[in-house]
XYZ file of C-alpha atoms in Angstrom:
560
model
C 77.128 100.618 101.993
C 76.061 101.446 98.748
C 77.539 104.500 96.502
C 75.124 108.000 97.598
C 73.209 108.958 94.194
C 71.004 111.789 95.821
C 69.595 114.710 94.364
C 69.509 118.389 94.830
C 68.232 117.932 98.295
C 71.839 116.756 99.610
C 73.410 118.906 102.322
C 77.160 119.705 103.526
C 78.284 119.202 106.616
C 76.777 122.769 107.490
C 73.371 121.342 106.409
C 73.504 123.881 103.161
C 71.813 122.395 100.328
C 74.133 122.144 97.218
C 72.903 124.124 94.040
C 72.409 122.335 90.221
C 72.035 119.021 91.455
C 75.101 118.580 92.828
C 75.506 115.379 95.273
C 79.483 114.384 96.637
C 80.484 111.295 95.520
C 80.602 110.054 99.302
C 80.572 106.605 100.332
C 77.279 105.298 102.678
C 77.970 104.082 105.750
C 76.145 104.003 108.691
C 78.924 104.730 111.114
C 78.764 100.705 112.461
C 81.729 100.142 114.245
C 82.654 96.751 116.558
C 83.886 98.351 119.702
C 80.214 100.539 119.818
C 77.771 98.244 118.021
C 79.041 94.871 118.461
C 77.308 92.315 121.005
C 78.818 89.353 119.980
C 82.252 90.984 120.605
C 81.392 92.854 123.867
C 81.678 89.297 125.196
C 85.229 88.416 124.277
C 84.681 87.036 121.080
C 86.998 87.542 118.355
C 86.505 89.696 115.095
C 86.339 86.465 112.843
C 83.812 84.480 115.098
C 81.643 87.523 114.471
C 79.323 87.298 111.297
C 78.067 91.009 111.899
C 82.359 92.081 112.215
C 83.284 89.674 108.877
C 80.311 90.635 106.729
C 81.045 94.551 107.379
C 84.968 94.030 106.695
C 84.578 91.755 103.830
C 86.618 90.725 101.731
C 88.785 92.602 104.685
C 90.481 90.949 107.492
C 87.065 90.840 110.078
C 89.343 92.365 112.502
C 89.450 95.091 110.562
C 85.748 96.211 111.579
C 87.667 97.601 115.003
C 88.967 100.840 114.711
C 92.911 101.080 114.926
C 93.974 102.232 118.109
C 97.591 103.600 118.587
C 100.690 101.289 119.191
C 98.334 98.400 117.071
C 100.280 96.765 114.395
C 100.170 99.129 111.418
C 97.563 97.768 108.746
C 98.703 98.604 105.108
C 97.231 97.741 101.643
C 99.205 96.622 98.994
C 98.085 96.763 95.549
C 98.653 94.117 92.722
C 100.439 92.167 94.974
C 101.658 89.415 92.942
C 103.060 86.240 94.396
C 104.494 88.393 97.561
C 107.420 89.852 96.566
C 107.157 93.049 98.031
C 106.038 91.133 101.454
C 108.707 89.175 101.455
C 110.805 91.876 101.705
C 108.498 93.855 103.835
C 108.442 91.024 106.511
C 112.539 90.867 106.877
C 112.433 94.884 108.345
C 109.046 94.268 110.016
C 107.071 91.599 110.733
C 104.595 93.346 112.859
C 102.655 94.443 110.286
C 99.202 93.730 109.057
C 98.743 93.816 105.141
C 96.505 93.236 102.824
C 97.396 92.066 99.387
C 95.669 92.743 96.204
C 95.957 90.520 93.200
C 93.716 89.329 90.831
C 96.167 86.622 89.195
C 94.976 83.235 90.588
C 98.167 81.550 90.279
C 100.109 84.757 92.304
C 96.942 85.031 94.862
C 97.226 81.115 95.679
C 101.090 81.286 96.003
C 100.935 84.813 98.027
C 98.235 82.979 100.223
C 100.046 79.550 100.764
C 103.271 82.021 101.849
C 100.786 83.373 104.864
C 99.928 86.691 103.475
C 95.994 87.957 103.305
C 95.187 88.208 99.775
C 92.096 89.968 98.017
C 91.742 88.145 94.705
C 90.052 90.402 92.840
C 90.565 92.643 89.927
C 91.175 96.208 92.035
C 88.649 98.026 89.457
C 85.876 96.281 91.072
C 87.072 97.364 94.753
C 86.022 101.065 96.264
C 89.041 102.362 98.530
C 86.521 104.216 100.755
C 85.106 100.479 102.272
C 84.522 102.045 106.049
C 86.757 98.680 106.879
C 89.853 100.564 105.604
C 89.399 103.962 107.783
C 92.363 102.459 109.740
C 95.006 102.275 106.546
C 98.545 103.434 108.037
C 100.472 102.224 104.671
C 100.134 101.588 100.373
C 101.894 100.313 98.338
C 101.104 99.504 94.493
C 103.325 97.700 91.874
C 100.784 98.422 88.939
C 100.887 95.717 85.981
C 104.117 96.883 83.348
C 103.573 94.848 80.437
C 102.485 98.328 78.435
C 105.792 99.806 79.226
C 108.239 96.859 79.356
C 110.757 96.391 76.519
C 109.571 92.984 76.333
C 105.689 94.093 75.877
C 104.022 96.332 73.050
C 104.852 99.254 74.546
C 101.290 100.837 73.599
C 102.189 103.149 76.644
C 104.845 104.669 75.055
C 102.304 106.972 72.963
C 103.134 110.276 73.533
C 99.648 111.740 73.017
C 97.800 109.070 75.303
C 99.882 109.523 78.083
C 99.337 113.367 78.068
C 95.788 113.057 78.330
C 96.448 110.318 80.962
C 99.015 112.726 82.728
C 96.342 115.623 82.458
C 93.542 113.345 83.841
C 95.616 112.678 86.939
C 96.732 116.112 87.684
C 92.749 116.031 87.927
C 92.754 113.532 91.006
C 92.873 115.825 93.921
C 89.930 117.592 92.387
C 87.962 114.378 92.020
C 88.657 113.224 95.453
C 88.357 116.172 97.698
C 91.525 117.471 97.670
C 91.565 120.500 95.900
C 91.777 124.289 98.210
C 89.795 127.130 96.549
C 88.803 130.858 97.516
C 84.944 130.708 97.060
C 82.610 127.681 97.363
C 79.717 129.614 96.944
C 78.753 128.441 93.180
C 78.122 125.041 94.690
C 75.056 126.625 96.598
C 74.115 128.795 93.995
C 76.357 131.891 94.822
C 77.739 134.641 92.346
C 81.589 133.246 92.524
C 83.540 130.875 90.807
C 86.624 128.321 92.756
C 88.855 131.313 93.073
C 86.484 134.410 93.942
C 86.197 135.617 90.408
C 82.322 136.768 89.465
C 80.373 134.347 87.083
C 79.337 135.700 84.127
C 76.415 136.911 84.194
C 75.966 137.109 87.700
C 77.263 140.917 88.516
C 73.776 141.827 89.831
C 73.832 139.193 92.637
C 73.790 140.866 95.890
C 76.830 139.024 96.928
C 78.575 139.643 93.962
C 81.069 142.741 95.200
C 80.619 141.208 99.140
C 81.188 138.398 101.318
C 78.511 137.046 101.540
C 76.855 133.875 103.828
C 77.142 131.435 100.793
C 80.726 132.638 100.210
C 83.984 130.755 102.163
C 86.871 129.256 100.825
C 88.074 125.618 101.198
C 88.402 122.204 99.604
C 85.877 120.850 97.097
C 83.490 117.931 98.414
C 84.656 114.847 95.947
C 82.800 115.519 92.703
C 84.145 112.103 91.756
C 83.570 107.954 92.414
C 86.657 105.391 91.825
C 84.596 103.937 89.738
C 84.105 107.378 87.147
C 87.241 108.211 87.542
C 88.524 104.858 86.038
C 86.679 104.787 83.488
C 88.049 107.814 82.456
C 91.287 106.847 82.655
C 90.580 104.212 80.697
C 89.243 106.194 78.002
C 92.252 107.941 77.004
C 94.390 105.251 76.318
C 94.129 101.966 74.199
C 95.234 99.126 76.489
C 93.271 99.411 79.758
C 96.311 98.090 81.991
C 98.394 101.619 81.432
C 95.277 103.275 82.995
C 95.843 101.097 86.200
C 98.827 103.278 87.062
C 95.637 105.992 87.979
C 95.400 103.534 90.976
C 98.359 104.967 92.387
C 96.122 108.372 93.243
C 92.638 106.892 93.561
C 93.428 104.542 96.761
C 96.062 107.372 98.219
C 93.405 110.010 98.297
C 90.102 108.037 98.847
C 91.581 106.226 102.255
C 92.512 109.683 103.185
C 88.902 110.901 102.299
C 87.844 108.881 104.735
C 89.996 109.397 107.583
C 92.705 106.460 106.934
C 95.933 108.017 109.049
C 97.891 107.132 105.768
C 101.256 108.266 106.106
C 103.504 106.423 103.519
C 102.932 105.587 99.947
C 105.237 103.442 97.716
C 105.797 102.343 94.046
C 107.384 99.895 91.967
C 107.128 99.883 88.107
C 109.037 99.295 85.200
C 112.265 101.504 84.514
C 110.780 102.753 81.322
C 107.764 104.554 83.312
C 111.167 107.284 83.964
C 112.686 106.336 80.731
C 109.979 106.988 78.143
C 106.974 108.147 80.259
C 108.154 110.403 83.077
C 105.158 112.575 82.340
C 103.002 109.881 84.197
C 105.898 109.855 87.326
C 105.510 113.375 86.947
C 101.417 113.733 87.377
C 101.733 111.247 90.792
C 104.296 113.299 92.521
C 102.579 116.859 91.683
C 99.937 115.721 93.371
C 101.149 114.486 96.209
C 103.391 117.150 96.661
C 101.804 119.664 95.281
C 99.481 122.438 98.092
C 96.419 121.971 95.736
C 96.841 118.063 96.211
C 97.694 116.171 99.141
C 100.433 118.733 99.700
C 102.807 115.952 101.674
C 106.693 116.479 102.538
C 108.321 114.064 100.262
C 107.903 112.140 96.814
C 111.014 110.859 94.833
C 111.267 109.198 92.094
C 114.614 106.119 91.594
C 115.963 103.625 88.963
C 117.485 100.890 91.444
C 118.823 97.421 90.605
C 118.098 94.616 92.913
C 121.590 93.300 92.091
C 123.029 96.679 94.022
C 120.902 95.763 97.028
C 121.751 91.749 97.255
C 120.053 89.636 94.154
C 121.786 87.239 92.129
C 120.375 88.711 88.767
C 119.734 92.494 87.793
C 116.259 93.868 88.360
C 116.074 97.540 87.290
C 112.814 99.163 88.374
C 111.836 102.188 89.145
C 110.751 102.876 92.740
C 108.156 106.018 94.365
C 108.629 106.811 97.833
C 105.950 109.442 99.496
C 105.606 110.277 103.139
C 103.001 112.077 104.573
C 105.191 114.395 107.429
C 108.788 114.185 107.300
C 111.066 112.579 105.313
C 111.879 108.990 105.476
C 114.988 107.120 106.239
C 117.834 106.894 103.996
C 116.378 110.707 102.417
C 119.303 111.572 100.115
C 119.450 114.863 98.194
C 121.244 115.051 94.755
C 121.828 117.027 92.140
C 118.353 117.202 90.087
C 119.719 118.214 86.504
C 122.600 116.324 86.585
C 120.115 113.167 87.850
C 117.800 113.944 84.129
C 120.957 114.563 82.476
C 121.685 110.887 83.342
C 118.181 109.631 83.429
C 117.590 110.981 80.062
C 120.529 111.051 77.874
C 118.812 108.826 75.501
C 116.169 111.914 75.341
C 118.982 114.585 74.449
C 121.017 112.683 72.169
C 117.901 112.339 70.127
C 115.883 115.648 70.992
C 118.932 117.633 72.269
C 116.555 119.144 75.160
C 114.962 117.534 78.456
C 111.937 116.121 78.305
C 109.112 118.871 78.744
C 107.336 116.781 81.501
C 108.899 114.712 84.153
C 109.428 114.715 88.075
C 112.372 116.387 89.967
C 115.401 114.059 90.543
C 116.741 116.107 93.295
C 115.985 113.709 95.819
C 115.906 109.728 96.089
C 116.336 106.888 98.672
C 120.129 105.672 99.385
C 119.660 102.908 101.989
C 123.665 102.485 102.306
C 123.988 105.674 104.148
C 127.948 104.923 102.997
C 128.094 101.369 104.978
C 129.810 98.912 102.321
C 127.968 97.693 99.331
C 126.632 93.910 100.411
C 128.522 91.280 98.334
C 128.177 90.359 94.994
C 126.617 87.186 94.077
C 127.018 85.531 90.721
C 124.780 82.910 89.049
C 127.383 80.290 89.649
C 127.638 81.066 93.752
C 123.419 81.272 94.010
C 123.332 77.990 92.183
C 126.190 76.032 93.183
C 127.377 75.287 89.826
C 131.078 75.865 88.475
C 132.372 79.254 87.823
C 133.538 78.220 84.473
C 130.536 77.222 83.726
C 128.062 79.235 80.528
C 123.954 79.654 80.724
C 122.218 79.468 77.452
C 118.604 81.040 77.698
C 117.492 80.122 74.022
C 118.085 76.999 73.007
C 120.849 76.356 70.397
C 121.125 78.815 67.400
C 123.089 78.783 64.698
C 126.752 80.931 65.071
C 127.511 84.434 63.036
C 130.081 84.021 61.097
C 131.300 87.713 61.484
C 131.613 87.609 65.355
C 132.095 83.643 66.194
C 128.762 84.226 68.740
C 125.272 82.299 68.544
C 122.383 84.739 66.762
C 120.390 86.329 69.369
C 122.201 86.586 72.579
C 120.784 84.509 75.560
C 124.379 83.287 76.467
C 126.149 84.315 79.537
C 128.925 83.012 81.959
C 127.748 82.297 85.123
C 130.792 83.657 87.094
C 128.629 87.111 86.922
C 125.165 88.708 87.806
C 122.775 87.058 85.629
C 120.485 88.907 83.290
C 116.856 89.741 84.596
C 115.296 86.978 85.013
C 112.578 86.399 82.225
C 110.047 83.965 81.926
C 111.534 81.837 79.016
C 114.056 80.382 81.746
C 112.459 77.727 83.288
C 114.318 76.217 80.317
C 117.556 77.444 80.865
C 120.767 75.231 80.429
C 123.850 75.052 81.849
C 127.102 73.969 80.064
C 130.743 73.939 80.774
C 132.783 76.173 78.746
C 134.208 73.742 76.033
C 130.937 72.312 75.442
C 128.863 73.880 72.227
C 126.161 76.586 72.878
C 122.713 74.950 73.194
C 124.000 71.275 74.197
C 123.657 72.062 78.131
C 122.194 69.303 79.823
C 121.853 70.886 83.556
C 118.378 72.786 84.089
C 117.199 75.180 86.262
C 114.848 74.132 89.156
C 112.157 76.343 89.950
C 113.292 76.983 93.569
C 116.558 77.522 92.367
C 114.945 80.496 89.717
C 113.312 82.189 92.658
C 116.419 81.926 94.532
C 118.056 84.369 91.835
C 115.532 86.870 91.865
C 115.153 86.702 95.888
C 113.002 84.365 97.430
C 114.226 81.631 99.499
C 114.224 78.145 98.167
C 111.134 76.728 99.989
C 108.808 79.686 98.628
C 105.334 77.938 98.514
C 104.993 78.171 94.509
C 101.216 77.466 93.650
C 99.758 76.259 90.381
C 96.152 76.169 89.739
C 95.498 73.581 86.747
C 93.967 75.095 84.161
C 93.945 71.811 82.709
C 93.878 68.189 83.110
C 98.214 66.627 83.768
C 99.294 70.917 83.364
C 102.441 71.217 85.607
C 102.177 75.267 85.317
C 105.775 75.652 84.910
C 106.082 78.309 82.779
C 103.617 79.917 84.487
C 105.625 79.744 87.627
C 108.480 80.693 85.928
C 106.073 84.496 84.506
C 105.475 85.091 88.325
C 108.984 84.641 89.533
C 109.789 87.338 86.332
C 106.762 89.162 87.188
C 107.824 89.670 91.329
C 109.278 92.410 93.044
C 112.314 91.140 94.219
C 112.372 90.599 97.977
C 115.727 92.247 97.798
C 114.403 95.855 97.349
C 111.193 95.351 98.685
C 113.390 95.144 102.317
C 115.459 98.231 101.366
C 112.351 100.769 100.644
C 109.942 99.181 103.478
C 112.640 99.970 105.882
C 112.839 103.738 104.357
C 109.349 103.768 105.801
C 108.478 101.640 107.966
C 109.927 98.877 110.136
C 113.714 98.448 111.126
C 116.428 99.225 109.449
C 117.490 97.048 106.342
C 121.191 96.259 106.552
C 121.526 93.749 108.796
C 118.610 91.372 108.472
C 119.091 91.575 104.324
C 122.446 90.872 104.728
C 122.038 87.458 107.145
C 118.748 86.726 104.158
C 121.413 87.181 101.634
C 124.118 84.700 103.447
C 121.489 82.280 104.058
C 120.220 82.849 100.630
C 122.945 82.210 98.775
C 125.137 79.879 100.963
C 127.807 82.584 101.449
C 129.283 80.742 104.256
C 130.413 78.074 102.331
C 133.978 77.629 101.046
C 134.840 77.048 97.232
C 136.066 73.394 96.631
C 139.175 73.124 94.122
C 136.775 73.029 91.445
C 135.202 76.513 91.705
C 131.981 74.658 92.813
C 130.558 76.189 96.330
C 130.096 73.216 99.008
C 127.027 72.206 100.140
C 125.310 69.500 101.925
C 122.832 68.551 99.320
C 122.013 70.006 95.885
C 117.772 69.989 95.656
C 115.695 70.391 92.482
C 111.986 70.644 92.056
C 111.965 67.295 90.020
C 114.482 65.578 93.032
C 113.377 63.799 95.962
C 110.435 64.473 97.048
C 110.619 63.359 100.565
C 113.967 64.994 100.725
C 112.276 68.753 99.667
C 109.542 68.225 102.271
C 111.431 67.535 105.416
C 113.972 70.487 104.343
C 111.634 72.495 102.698
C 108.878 72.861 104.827
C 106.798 76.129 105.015
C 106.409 78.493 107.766
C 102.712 79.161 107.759
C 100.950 77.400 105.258
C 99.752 74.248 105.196
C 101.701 71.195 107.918
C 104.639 70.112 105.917
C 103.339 66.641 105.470
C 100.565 68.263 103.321
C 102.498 70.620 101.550
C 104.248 69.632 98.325
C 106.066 72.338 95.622
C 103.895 72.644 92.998
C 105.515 71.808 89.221
C-alpha cells in the first residue's frame, strides 16, 4: 500500500494517459477486502484472530478491514485525542459508536487507553488518511495542539503575515485533494485549454483550440497532492510547526472522502484566540468546506462556548467548528452575523476601527438549549465539598500591593464561584478559609478532584508513564487535565451530530458529578459520605473507584 510514484504512462479512469508527467497522488491498494478475500474469516472467525484482517487495518481496529455496512455502529476518527475528553463526552449522547483516537502524547494515549478508548499513538504527520482501512469513516473530529495561539503560550501564531500564507495554502486544499470543479481538463492530456476553457498561450493553432474536442470535458482535478507534500508545505510558511497542524483539519476531511469514506460530520475544538486573533485560519476551513469549488457541504459555523454555560465547575472558553455534510445539525441556530463580529471582535475595532479583512461568517452557530433552562451552576466550593467561605490561592504566597490591599499577581479566588480555567500550575493549589492570610492554605487539591472541575468523573483512569526513576508525574497529570476538552461540551456538540440528544444524560453526569443531590450542612459544606484524595486510602479509592473497562479493579491503582 505504498504511495503511486508513476510516470507519464499513468492513465485516468478513462484509460487516457496524462500529459507532462503528470501521475495523481492516489493511494495503492489492491482492492483486498475481508468479506471477498478473507479465508480465515469465511469460517466465523473474528477480524482480530485474523493476521491477514489486522496487518491490512493496522494500526486500525482489525475489524476495520470489513467494509461498513448500514445500521453498523458509526466508526469515526478523532484527531489529537488527548486523554479522552472529547470521548468522554461523546460516549454520554452515544455509546454506540466506534472511534479511533489519535494522540501522540504517551502520558494522554496511556490514560485515553486505560479509559477503554482505541488509541493510535502516533504523531498524525506520519499517518496517510487514505489507509483503505478507513474507506468506512462516518465521523472527525480534531482538537489540533493550541499552545501557538494560547495566551499562556508564545503566541508565534499570532503573526499576521504567516498565517496569510497559511490561510492561502489552505484555500489550496480542495485543489490538492481532488476537490476542485473546472471547465476543461484537457491540459492534463496535452489539450489546448487551461482549468476554465481559456486557450493556452501559445496554443491557438491546436485543432481543438476554437472546438470541443475528445481531450476536452469539464470536472474535478485528480489529487495533484500527497498528505505528506501538503504538510510540509504548511509547515513551511510558518515558524513553529504545531500552528501548521491546524492544516489537518482539511487534509483528513478531504482524503477519507477521496476515498469513498461516507463522512458526513466534521468537528473542531481550539483555542478561543484561533476567532480572536486568527479568524483568517477559521475562515480558510469553512470556505472550503462550504464553498462549491471545495467540498461544497450545507453547514460550517464557527462558536466561542464556555464549558461553565454547559455544566463544568470552572470556565473553559474554546472555540468550537461544526460541519455537516447534508443538512443541518441539531440545535442549528441562526443569528445575526455582524452583530456576532461586532461582538467577537470589538477588541479589533477599538484598535483598527474596521472588521477584520478575513474571518468566517457568524451568522450561524450551535445553541444546544433550544430555550430549555440553563443547567445549574456549580461553584468550586459545591464540586469540591469544601466551605463556601472558603478562598483558592493558585500561586503560592506573594507579597500584598499596598495601593489595592490584594496579593501581586492574581491567582486568588473565592470558591463560592466558577473557578478560573483550570491551568496546569494547580496541582498545587491551596485552600484557605477567609480570615486566614493568602498563601498559608493548608488543604490541596487531589488530582481526581482537578478533573472533577474540568469534567471528568472522579475515577478517570489517570496514567503516568515514568520518565524517571520515584517520578509521580503529577504535574504532568495536572497539563493533561488543562490540556482536555472538557467532557462537558464534548456531550453538547456530539449530540448536534450524532447520537442522542444532550440534555438529559449531561444533566444526571452533572448531578452525579458534582453531588447535587446533597443538602448543605449549617456550615456551607455539601454532605457527603466520604471525602477521597489521590494521596488517601488506597484500598478505600479502589473498591469505590474502580474502572469500567480497563484493567480488574484489584489491578488498577490511580496513578500519582
Amino acid at each position: 500500500m505504498d504511495e503511486v510514484h508513476g510516470t507519464a504512462a499513468a492513465t485516468d479512469a478513462y484509460g487516457r494517459p496524462y500529459a507532462n508527467g503528470f501521475t495523481p497522488a492516489v493511494y495503492d491498494w489492491d482492492g483486498w477486502t475481508c468479506e471477498d478475500d478473507c479465508t480465515v474469516c469465511e469460517t466465523g472467525a473474528d477480524c482480530a484472530d485474523c493476521r491477514a484482517c489486522t496487518d491490512f487495518a493496522f494500526p486500525y481496529p482489525p475489524h476495520w478491514a470489513r467494509t461498513w455496512q448500514e445500521g453498523e455502529p458509526e466508526r469515526g476518527v478523532e484527531a489529537f485525542g488527548g486523554p479522552g475528553g472529547m470521548a468522554t463526552g461523546r460516549e454520554l449522547v452515544d455509546d454506540g459508536g466506534d472511534w479511533v483516537l489519535i494522540e501522540q502524547n504517551r502520558d494522554a494515549a496511556a490514560t485515553a487507553r486505560a479509559a477503554g478508548y482505541w488509541v493510535v499513538e502516533a504523531d498524525i504527520r506520519t499517518l496517510d488518511p487514505r489507509h483503505p482501512a478507513l474507506r468506512g469513516t462516518r465521523r472527525f473530529h480534531g482538537s489540533p495542539p493550541c499552545q501557538t495561539l494560547s495566551d499562556g503560550g508564545k503566541r508565534s501564531a499570532w503573526n499576521s503575515q504567516e498565517i496569510s500564507e497559511l490561510q492561502s495554502i489552505m484555500w489550496q486544499a480542495s485543489e490538492a485533494f481532488g476537490f476542485l470543479e473546472v471547465d476543461d481538463l484537457c491540459s492534463l492530456y496535452g489539450g489546448p485549454h487551461h482549468y476554465y476553457g481559456d486557450i493556452i498561450d501559445g496554443m491557438d493553432d491546436h485543432p481543438d483550440a476554437h472546438r470541443w474536442g475528445e481531450l476536452c470535458g469539464g470536472g474535478h482535478l485528480p489529487p495533484c497532492m500527497t498528505p505528506a507534500a501538503f504538510r510540509e508545505w504548511a509547515a513551511s510558511a510558518v515558524s513553529d510547526e504545531r500552528t501548521a497542524l491546524m492544516a489537518e483539519m482539511l487534509i483528513w476531511p478531504m482524503c477519507l472522502v477521496q476515498i469513498g469514506a461516507p463522512l458526513v460530520s466534521i468537528t473542531m475544538e481550539q483555542s478561543a484566540n484561533l476567532l480572536k486573533q486568527t479568524p483568517a485560519l477559521a475562515e480558510a476551513i469553512q470556505s472550503e468546506i462550504t464553498s462549491p469549488e471545495g467540498f461544497g457541504w450545507a453547514w460550517c459555523s464557527w462558536q466561542i462556548a464556555d464549558a461553565a454555560d454547559f455544566g463544568a465547575a470552572t470556565h473553559r472558553e474554546r472555540a468550537w467548528m461544526v460541519a455537516t455534510r447534508y443538512e443541518q445539525p441539531r440545535y442549528a441556530d441562526h443569528v445575526d452575523g455582524q452583530a456576532a463580529a461586532r461582538e467577537m471582535f470589538a477588541h479589533v475595532l477599538k484598535k483598527t476601527g474596521k472588521l477584520p479583512d478575513w474571518m468566517p461568517e457568524l451568522d450561524r452557530r450551535i445553541e444546544p438549549y433550544q430555550g430549555r433552562p440553563a443547567l445549574p451552576v456549580v461553584t468550586v466550593a459545591q464540586a469540591l465539598n469544601l466551605p463556601v467561605t472558603w478562598w483558592a490561592d493558585t500561586r503560592g504566597k506573594r507579597k500584598v500591593n499596598p495601593k489595592t490591599g490584594r496579593p501581586n499577581g492574581g491567582g486568588s479566588f473565592p470558591l463560592n464561584q466558577v473557578g478560573m480555567c483550570v491551568t496546569a500550575p494547580w496541582y498545587g493549589i491551596k485552600f484557605r478559609p477567609a480570615d486566614v492570610p493568602q498563601g498559608e492554605g493548608t488543604t490541596t487539591v487531589s488530582l481526581p478532584d482537578l478533573g472533577a472541575l474540568v469534567g471528568f468523573r472522579r475515577d478517570y483512569p489517570w496514567t503516568y508513564i515514568p520518565a524517571r526513576a520515584g517520578a509521580k508525574g503529577t504535574r504532568n497529570i495536572a497539563q493533561m487535565i488543562a490540556d482536555a476538552v472538557s467532557p462537558f461540551m464534548g456531550a453538547a456538540i456530539s449530540a448536534a451530530v450524532q447520537g442522542e440528544d444532550w440534555y438529559k444524560p449531561v444533566s444526571g453526569y452533572q448531578a452525579t458529578l458534582y453531588r447535587l443531590h446533597k443538602q448543605a450542612e449549617p456550615n456551607g459544606r455539601p454532605k457527603t459520605e466520604v471525602q477521597l484524595t489521590l494521596f488517601g486510602n488506597q484500598t478505600l479509592l479502589r473498591t469505590l473507584f474502580a474502572p469500567r473497562k480497563a484493567a480488574p479493579a484489584a489491578d488498577w491503582k490511580p496513578a500519582v
